[in-house]
CSV table of C-alpha atoms and ligand atoms in Angstrom, one decimal:
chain,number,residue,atom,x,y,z
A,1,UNK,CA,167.4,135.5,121.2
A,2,UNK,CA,169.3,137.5,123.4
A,3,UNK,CA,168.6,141.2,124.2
A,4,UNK,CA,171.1,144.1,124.3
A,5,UNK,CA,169.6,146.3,127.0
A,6,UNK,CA,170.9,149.8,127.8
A,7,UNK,CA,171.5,150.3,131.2
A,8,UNK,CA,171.6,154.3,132.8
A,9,UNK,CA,171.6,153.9,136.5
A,10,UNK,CA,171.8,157.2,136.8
A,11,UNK,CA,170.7,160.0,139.7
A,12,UNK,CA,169.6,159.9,143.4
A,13,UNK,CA,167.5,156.9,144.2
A,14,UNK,CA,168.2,156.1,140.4
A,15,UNK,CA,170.6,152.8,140.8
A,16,UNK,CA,168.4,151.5,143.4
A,17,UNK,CA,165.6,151.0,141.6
A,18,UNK,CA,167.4,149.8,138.6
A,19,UNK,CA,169.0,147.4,141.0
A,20,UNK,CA,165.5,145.9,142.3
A,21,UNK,CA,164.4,146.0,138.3
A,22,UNK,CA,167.3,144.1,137.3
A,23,UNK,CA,166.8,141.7,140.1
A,24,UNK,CA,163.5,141.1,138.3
A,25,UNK,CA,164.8,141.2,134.7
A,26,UNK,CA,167.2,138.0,136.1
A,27,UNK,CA,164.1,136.3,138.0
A,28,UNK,CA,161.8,136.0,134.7
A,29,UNK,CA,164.8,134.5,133.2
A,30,UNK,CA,165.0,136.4,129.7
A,31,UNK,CA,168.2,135.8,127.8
A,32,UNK,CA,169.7,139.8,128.3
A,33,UNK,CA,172.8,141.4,128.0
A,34,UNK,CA,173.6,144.7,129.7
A,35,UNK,CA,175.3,147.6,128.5
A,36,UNK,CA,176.0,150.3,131.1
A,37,UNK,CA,175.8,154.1,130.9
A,38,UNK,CA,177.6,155.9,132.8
A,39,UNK,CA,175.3,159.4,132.6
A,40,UNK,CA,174.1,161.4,135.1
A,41,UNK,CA,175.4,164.2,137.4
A,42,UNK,CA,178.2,162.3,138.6
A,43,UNK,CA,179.3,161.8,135.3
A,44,UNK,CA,178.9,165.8,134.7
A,45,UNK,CA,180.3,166.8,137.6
A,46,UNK,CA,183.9,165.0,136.9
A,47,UNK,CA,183.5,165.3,132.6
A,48,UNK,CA,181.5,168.1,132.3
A,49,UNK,CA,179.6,166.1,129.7
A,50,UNK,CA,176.3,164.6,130.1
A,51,UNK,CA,176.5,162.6,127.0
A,52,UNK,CA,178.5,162.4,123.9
A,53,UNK,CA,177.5,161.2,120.3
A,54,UNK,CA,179.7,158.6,120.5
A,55,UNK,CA,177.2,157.4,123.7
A,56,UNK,CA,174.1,158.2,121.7
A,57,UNK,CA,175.7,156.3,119.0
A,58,UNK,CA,176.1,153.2,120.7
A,59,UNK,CA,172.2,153.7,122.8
A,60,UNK,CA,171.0,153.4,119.0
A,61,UNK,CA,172.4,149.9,119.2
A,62,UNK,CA,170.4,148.7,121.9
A,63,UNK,CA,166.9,147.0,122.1
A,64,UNK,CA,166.1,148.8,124.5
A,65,UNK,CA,167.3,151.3,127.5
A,66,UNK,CA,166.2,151.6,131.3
A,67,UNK,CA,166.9,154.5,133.1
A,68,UNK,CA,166.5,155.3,136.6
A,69,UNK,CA,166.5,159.0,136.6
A,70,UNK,CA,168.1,162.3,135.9
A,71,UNK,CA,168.5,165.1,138.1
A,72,UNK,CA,170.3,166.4,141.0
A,73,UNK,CA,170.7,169.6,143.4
A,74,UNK,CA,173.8,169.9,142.7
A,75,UNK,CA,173.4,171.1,139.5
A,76,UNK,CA,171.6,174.2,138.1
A,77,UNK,CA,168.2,173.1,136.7
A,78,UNK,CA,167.8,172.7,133.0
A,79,UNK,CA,171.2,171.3,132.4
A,80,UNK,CA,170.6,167.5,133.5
A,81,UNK,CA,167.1,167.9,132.0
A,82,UNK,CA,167.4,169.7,128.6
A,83,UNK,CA,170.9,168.3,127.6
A,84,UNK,CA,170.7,164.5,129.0
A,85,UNK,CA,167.0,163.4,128.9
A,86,UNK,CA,165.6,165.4,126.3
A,87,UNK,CA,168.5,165.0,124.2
A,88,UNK,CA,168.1,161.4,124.6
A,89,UNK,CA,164.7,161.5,124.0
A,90,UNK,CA,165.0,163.6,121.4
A,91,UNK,CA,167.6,161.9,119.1
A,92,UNK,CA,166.4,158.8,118.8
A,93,UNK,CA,162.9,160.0,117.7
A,94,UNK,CA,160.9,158.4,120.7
A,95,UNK,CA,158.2,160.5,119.2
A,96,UNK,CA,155.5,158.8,122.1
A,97,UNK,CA,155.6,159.3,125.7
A,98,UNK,CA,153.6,156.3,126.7
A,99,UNK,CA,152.2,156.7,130.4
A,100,UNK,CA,149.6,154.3,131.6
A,101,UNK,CA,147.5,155.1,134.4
A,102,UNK,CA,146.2,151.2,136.2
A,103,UNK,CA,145.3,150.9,140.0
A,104,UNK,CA,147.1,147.7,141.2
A,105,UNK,CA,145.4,145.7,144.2
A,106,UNK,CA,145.4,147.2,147.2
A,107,UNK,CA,147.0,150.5,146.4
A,108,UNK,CA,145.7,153.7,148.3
A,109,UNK,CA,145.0,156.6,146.7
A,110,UNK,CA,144.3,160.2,147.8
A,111,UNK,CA,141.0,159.9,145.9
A,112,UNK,CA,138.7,157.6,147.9
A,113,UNK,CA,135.5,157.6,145.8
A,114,UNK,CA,137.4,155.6,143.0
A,115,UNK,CA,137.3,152.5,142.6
A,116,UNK,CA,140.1,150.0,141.3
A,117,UNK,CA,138.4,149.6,138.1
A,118,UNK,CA,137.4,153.3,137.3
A,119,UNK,CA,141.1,154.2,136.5
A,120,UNK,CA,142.4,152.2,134.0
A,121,UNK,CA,143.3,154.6,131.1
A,122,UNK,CA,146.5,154.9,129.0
A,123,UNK,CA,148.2,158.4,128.0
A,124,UNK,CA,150.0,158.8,124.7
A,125,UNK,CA,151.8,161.8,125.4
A,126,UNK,CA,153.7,163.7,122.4
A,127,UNK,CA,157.1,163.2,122.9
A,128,UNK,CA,159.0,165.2,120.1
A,129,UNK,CA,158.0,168.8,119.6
A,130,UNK,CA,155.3,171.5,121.5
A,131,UNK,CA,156.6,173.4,123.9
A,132,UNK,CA,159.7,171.2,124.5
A,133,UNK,CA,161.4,172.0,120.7
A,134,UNK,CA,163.4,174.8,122.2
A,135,UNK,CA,162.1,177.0,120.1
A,136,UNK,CA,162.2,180.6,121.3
A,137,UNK,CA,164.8,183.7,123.0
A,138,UNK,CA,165.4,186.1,124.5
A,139,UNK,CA,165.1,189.7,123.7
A,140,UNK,CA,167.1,192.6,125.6
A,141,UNK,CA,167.7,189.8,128.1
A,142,UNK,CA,168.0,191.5,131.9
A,143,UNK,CA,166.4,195.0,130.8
A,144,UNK,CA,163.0,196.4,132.1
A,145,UNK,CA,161.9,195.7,128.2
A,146,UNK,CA,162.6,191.9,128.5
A,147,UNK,CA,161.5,189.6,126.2
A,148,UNK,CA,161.3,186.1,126.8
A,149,UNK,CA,159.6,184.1,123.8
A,150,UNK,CA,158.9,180.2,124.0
A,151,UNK,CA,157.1,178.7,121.0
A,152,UNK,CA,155.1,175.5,120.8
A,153,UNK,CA,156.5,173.5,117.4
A,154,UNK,CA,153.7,170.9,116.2
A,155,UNK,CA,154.3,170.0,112.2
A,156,UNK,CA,151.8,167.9,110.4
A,157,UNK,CA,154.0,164.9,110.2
A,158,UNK,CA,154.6,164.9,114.4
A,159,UNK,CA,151.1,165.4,115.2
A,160,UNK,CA,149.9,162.6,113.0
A,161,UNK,CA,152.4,160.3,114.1
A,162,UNK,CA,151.8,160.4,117.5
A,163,UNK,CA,147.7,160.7,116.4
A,164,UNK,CA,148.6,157.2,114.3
A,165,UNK,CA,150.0,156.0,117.5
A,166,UNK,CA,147.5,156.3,119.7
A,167,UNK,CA,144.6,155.7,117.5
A,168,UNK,CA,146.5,152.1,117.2
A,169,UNK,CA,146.6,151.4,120.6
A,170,UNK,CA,142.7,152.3,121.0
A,171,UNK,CA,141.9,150.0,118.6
A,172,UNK,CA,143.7,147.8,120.0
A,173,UNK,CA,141.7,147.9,123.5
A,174,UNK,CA,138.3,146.4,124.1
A,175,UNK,CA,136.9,150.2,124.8
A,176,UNK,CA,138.5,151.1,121.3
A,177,UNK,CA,138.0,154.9,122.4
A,178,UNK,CA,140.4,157.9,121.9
A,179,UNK,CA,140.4,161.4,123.6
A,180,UNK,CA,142.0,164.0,122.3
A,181,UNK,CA,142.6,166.6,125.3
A,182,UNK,CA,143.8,170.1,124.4
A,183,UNK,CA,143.2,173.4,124.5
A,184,UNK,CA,141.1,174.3,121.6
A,185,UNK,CA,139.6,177.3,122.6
A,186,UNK,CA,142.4,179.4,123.4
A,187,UNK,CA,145.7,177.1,121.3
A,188,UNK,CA,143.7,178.1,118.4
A,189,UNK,CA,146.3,176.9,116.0
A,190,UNK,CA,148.1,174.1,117.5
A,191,UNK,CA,144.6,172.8,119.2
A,192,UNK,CA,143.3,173.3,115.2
A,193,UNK,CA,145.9,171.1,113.8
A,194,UNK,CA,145.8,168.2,116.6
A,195,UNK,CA,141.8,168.4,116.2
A,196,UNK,CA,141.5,167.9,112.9
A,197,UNK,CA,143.9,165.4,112.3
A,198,UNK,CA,142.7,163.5,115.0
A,199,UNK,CA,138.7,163.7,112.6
A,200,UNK,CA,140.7,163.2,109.6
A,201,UNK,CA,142.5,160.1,110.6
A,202,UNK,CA,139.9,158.7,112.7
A,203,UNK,CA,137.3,158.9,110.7
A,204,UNK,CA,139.1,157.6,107.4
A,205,UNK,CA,141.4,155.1,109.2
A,206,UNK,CA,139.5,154.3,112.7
A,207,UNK,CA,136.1,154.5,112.0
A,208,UNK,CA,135.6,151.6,114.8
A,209,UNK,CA,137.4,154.0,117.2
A,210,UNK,CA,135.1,156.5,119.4
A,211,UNK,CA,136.6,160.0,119.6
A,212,UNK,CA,136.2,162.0,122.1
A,213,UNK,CA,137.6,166.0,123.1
A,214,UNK,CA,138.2,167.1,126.4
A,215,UNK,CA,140.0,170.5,127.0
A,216,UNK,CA,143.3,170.2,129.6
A,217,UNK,CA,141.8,172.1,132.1
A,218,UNK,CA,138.3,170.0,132.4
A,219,UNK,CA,140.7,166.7,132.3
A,220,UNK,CA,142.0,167.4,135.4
A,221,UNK,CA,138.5,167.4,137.0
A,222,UNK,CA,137.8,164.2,135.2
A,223,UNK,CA,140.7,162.5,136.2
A,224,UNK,CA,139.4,163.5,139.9
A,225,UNK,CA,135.7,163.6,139.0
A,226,UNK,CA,135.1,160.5,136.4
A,227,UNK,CA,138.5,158.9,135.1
A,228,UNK,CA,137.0,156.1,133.7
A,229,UNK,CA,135.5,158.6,131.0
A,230,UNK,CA,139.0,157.7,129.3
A,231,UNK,CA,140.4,154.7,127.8
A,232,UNK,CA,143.7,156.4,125.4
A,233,UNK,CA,144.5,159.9,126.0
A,234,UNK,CA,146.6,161.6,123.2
A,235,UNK,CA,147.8,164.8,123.8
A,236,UNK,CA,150.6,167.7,123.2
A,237,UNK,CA,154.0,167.5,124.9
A,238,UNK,CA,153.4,169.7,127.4
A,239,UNK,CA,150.0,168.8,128.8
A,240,UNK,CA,150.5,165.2,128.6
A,241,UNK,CA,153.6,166.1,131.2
A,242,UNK,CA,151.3,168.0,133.4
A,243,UNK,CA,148.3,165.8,133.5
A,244,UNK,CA,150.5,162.5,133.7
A,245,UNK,CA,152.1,163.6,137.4
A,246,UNK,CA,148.0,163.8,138.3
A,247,UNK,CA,147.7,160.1,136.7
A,248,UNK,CA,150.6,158.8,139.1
A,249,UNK,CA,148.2,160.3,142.1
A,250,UNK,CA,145.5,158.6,140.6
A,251,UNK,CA,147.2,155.3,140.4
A,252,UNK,CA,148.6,155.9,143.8
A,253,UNK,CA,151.7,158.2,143.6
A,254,UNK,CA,155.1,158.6,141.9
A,255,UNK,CA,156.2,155.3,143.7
A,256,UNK,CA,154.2,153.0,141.0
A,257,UNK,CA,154.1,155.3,137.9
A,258,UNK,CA,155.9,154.2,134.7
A,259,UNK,CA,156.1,155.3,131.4
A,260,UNK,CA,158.2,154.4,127.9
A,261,UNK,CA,159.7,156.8,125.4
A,262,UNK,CA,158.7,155.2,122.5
A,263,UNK,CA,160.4,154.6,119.0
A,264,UNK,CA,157.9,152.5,117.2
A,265,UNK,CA,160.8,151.3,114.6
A,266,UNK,CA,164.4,152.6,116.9
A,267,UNK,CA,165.1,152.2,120.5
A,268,UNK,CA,163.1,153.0,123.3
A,269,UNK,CA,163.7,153.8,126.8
A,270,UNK,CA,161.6,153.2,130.0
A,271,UNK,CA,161.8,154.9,133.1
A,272,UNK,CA,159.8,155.7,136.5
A,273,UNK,CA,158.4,159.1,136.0
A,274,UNK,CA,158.9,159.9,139.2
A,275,UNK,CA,162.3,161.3,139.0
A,276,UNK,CA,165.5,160.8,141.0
A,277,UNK,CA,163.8,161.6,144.8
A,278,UNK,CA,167.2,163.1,146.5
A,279,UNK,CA,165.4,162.7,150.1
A,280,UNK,CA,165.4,159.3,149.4
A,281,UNK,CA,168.2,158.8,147.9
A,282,UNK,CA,170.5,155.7,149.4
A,283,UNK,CA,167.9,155.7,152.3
A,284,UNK,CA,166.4,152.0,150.5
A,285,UNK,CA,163.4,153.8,151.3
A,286,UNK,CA,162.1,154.5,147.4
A,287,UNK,CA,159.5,152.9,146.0
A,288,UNK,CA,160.8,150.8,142.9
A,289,UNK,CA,157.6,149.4,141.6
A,290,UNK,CA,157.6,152.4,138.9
A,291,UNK,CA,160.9,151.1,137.7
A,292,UNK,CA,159.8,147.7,137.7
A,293,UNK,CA,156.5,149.0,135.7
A,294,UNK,CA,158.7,150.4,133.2
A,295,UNK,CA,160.5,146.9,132.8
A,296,UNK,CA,157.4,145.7,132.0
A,297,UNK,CA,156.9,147.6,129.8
A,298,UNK,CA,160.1,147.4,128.2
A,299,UNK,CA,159.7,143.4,128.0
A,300,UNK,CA,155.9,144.3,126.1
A,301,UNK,CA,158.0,146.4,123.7
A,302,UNK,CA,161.0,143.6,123.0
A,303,UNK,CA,157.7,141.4,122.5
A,304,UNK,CA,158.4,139.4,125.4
A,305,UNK,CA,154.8,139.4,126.5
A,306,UNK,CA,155.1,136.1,128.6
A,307,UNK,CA,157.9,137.9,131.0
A,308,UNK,CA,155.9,141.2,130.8
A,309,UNK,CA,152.8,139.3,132.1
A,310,UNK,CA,155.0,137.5,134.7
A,311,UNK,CA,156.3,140.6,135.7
A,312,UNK,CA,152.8,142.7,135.8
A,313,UNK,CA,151.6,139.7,138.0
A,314,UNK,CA,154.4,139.9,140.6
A,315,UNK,CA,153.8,144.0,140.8
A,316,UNK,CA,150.3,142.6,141.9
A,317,UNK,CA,150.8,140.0,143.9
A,318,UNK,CA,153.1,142.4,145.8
A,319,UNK,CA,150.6,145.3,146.0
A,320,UNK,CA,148.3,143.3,147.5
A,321,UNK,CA,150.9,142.1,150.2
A,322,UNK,CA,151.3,146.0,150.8
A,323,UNK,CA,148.6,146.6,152.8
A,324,UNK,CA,147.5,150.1,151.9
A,325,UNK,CA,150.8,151.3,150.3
A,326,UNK,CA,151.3,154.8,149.1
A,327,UNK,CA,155.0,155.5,147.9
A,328,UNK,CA,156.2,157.0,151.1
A,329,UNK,CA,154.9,155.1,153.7
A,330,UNK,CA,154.8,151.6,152.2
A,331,UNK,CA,156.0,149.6,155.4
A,332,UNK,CA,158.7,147.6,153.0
A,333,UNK,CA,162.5,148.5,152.3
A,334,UNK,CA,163.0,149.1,148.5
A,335,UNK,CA,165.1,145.7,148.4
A,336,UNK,CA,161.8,143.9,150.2
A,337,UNK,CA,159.3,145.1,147.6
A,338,UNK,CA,161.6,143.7,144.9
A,339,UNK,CA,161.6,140.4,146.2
A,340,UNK,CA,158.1,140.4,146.8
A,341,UNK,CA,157.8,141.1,143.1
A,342,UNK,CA,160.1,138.4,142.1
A,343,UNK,CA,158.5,135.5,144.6
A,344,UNK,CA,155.0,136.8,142.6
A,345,UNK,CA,156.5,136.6,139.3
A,346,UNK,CA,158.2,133.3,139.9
A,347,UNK,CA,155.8,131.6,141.9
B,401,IPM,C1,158.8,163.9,132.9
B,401,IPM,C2,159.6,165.0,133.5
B,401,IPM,C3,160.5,165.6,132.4
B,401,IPM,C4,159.5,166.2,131.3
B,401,IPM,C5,161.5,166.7,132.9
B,401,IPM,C6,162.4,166.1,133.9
B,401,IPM,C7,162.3,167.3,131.7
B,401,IPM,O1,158.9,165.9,134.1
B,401,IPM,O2,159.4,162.9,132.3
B,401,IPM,O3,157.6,164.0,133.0
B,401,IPM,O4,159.1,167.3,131.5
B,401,IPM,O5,159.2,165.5,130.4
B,402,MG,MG1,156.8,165.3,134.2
C-alpha cells in the first residue's frame, strides 16, 4: 500500500532536517509518495499567504504530514505561528499533541542524577482549545485603561477526548498509569472539569488504569526531581506546551525531541518541536534526530510498526555512536547523523 505523505519543508533549519528524515523514510524502504507544501515565510513573504483552503484542502488528503518548522525573524511574531501552524493544527482537528519524553543511549543531559531508565514518560498534550482558542480582546486598546482579555476555552467534548486519548495509551503501557497535571487550586473551573472527567472516565472505563494529579508547578520539580513518577501525562494546551520544552531537556535537548499532532480518525502531522533554529540555519549544523523521531512516529501512526521500530533502532544505534551528544555540540554534521541513522536502521 502506498502512502501519500505531506511534505512542509518549511523555515530555517526546516528543509534540512526533512532532508535527513526523508533520507530515512527511502532507507526503511516504505512504499511512499510525497506531496510538497510549499508554506512557510518564504512562501509569505512573496504571496502574502501562509496557507489557503485550497492547501488545507488537499493536506486533508494525505496520510499523513511532516513538517520541519515554522517561523522566522523576518516576520512579526504571531503571524507564522497563529495563521500557519495553529491553523493547521487546528483544522484538521489534531485534537492530541503527542510528545514523548525517552532517553536514547548515550545522550547527555543537563540533569546528571537521572538515569537512562528514569525518564521514559509520554505527554498527551491538548491540542484543540485552552488558552490557544483565541478567545479574548482588547478593550480601549493603547489607553492607560487597557484591557487585554485571553480566555482559556475547554468544552466537555474536548477535554474528554483528549482524556479518552490518553487513558488509551496508558492502558496501553505495561505501567498502565495516567497523570493528570493542572492547576486545580487556582484554574478552579477549567482544573474542575479536566479533574473530574479524568475520575469519571477512569473510573467507569479504566479502572485497570492508576490515576494520579500533580499540579503544573510541582511537575516541573518532578520532571527534575523524580520523572519516572510518570508514565502518560495528559494535560491542557497550554501547560503541556510549557512542560514539554522541559521534557526535550530531560531527554537531552531540542535536538532529539519529537512530537505528533494527532487526528485519531483524519490526518496527522509530525514535527521536531524544536522549532526552525535561525542560528543554525544552512550551517548543516542542526540536530535532525527530532525530525527523524517524528518520522517514527509518523510510520507508528500509518501502522507501519516494523519501519517505525527500524527507524527507532537506527536513532539508537546512532546515539550511542555520539559519544555524549547534546544538540549543539554533537561532533557530527546534520547529513552524518542521518546516515548513521540509516546504516542502524538498515544494518
Ligand atoms: C510548540 C510551539 C508552538 C506552540 C508555537 C510555535 C505556536 O511552541 O509546538 O510547542 O505553542 O504550540
Ligand atoms: Mg512549545
Amino acid at each position: 500500500m502506498t502512502h501519500t505523505i505531506g511534505v512542509v519543508r518549511g523555515d530555517g533549519t526546516g528543509p534540512e532536517v526533512v532532508a535527513e528524515a526523508l533520507k530515512v523514510l527511502e532507507a526503511v524502504g516504505v512504499d511512499a509518495e510525497r506531496v510538497e507544501f510549499d508554506l512557510g515565510a518564504d512562501r509569505y513573504l512573496r504571496t502574502g499567504e501562509t496557507i489557503t483552503d485550497a492547501e488545507l484542502e488537499r493536506m486533508r488528503e494525505m496520510d499523513a504530514v511532516l513538517l520541519g518548522a515554522v517561523g522566522d525573524p523576518r516576520i512579526r511574531p504571531g503571524i507564522l505561528e497563529r495563521d500557519l501552524l495553529l491553523r493547521m493544527r487546528f483544522e484538521l482537528d489534531q485534537y492530541v499533541n503527542l510528545r514523548p519524553v525517552v532517553r536514547y543511549p548515550g545522550v547527555a543531559t543537563l540533569v546528571p542524577s537521572h538515569a537512562e531508565a528514569d525518564v521514559d514518560l509520554i505527554v498527551v498534550r491538548e491540542n484543540s482549545e485552552g488558552l490557544y482558542s483565541g478567545a479574548g480582546g482588547f478593550h480601549r486598546k493603547g489607553t492607560a485603561h487597557e484591557v487585554a482579555v485571553q480566555e482559556s476555552i475547554n468544552t466537555r467534548h474536548g477535554v474528554e477526548r483528549i482524556v479518552r486519548y490518553a487513558f488509551d495509551l496508558a492502558r496501553s503501557r505495561p505501567r498502565k498509569k495516567l497523570t493528570l497535571v493542572h492547576k486545580t487550586n487556582v484554574l478552579t473551573y477549567a482544573g474542575d472539569l479536566y479533574q473530574r472527567v479524568v475520575d469519571e472516565v477512569g473510573s467507569v472505563d479504566y479502572p485497570d488504569v492508576e490515576r494520579d494529579y500533580v499540579h503544573v508547578d510541582a511537575a516541573c520539580i518532578y520532571f527534575l526531581d523524580q520523572p519516572s513518577r510518570f508514565d502518560v501525562i495528559v494535560t491542557d494546551n497550554m501547560f503541556g506546551d510549557i512542560i514539554t520544552d522541559l521534557g526535550a531537556m530531560i531527554q537531552g535537548g531540542m535536538g532529539i525531541a519529537a512530537g505528533g499532532n494527532i487526528n485519531p480518525i483524519g490526518v496527522s502531522m509530525f514535527e521536531p518541536i524544536g522549532g526552525s533554529a535561525p542560528d543554525h540555519a544552512g550551517k548543516g549544523t542542526i540536530n535532525p534526530l527530532a525530525t527523524i523521531g517524528a518520522l517514527a512516529l509518523l510510520l507508528r501512526q500509518l501502522g507501519e510498526t516494523e519501519a517505525a521500530d527500524r527507524v527507532t533502532n537506527g536513532i539508537r544505534s546512532a546515539t550511542s555512536k555520539m559519544v555524549s551528544m547534546r544538540a549543539a555540540e554533537m561532533g557530527f554534521s546534520t547529513s552524518e547523523v542521518g546516515d548513521l541513522v540509516v546504516e542502524g536502521a538498515t544494518s
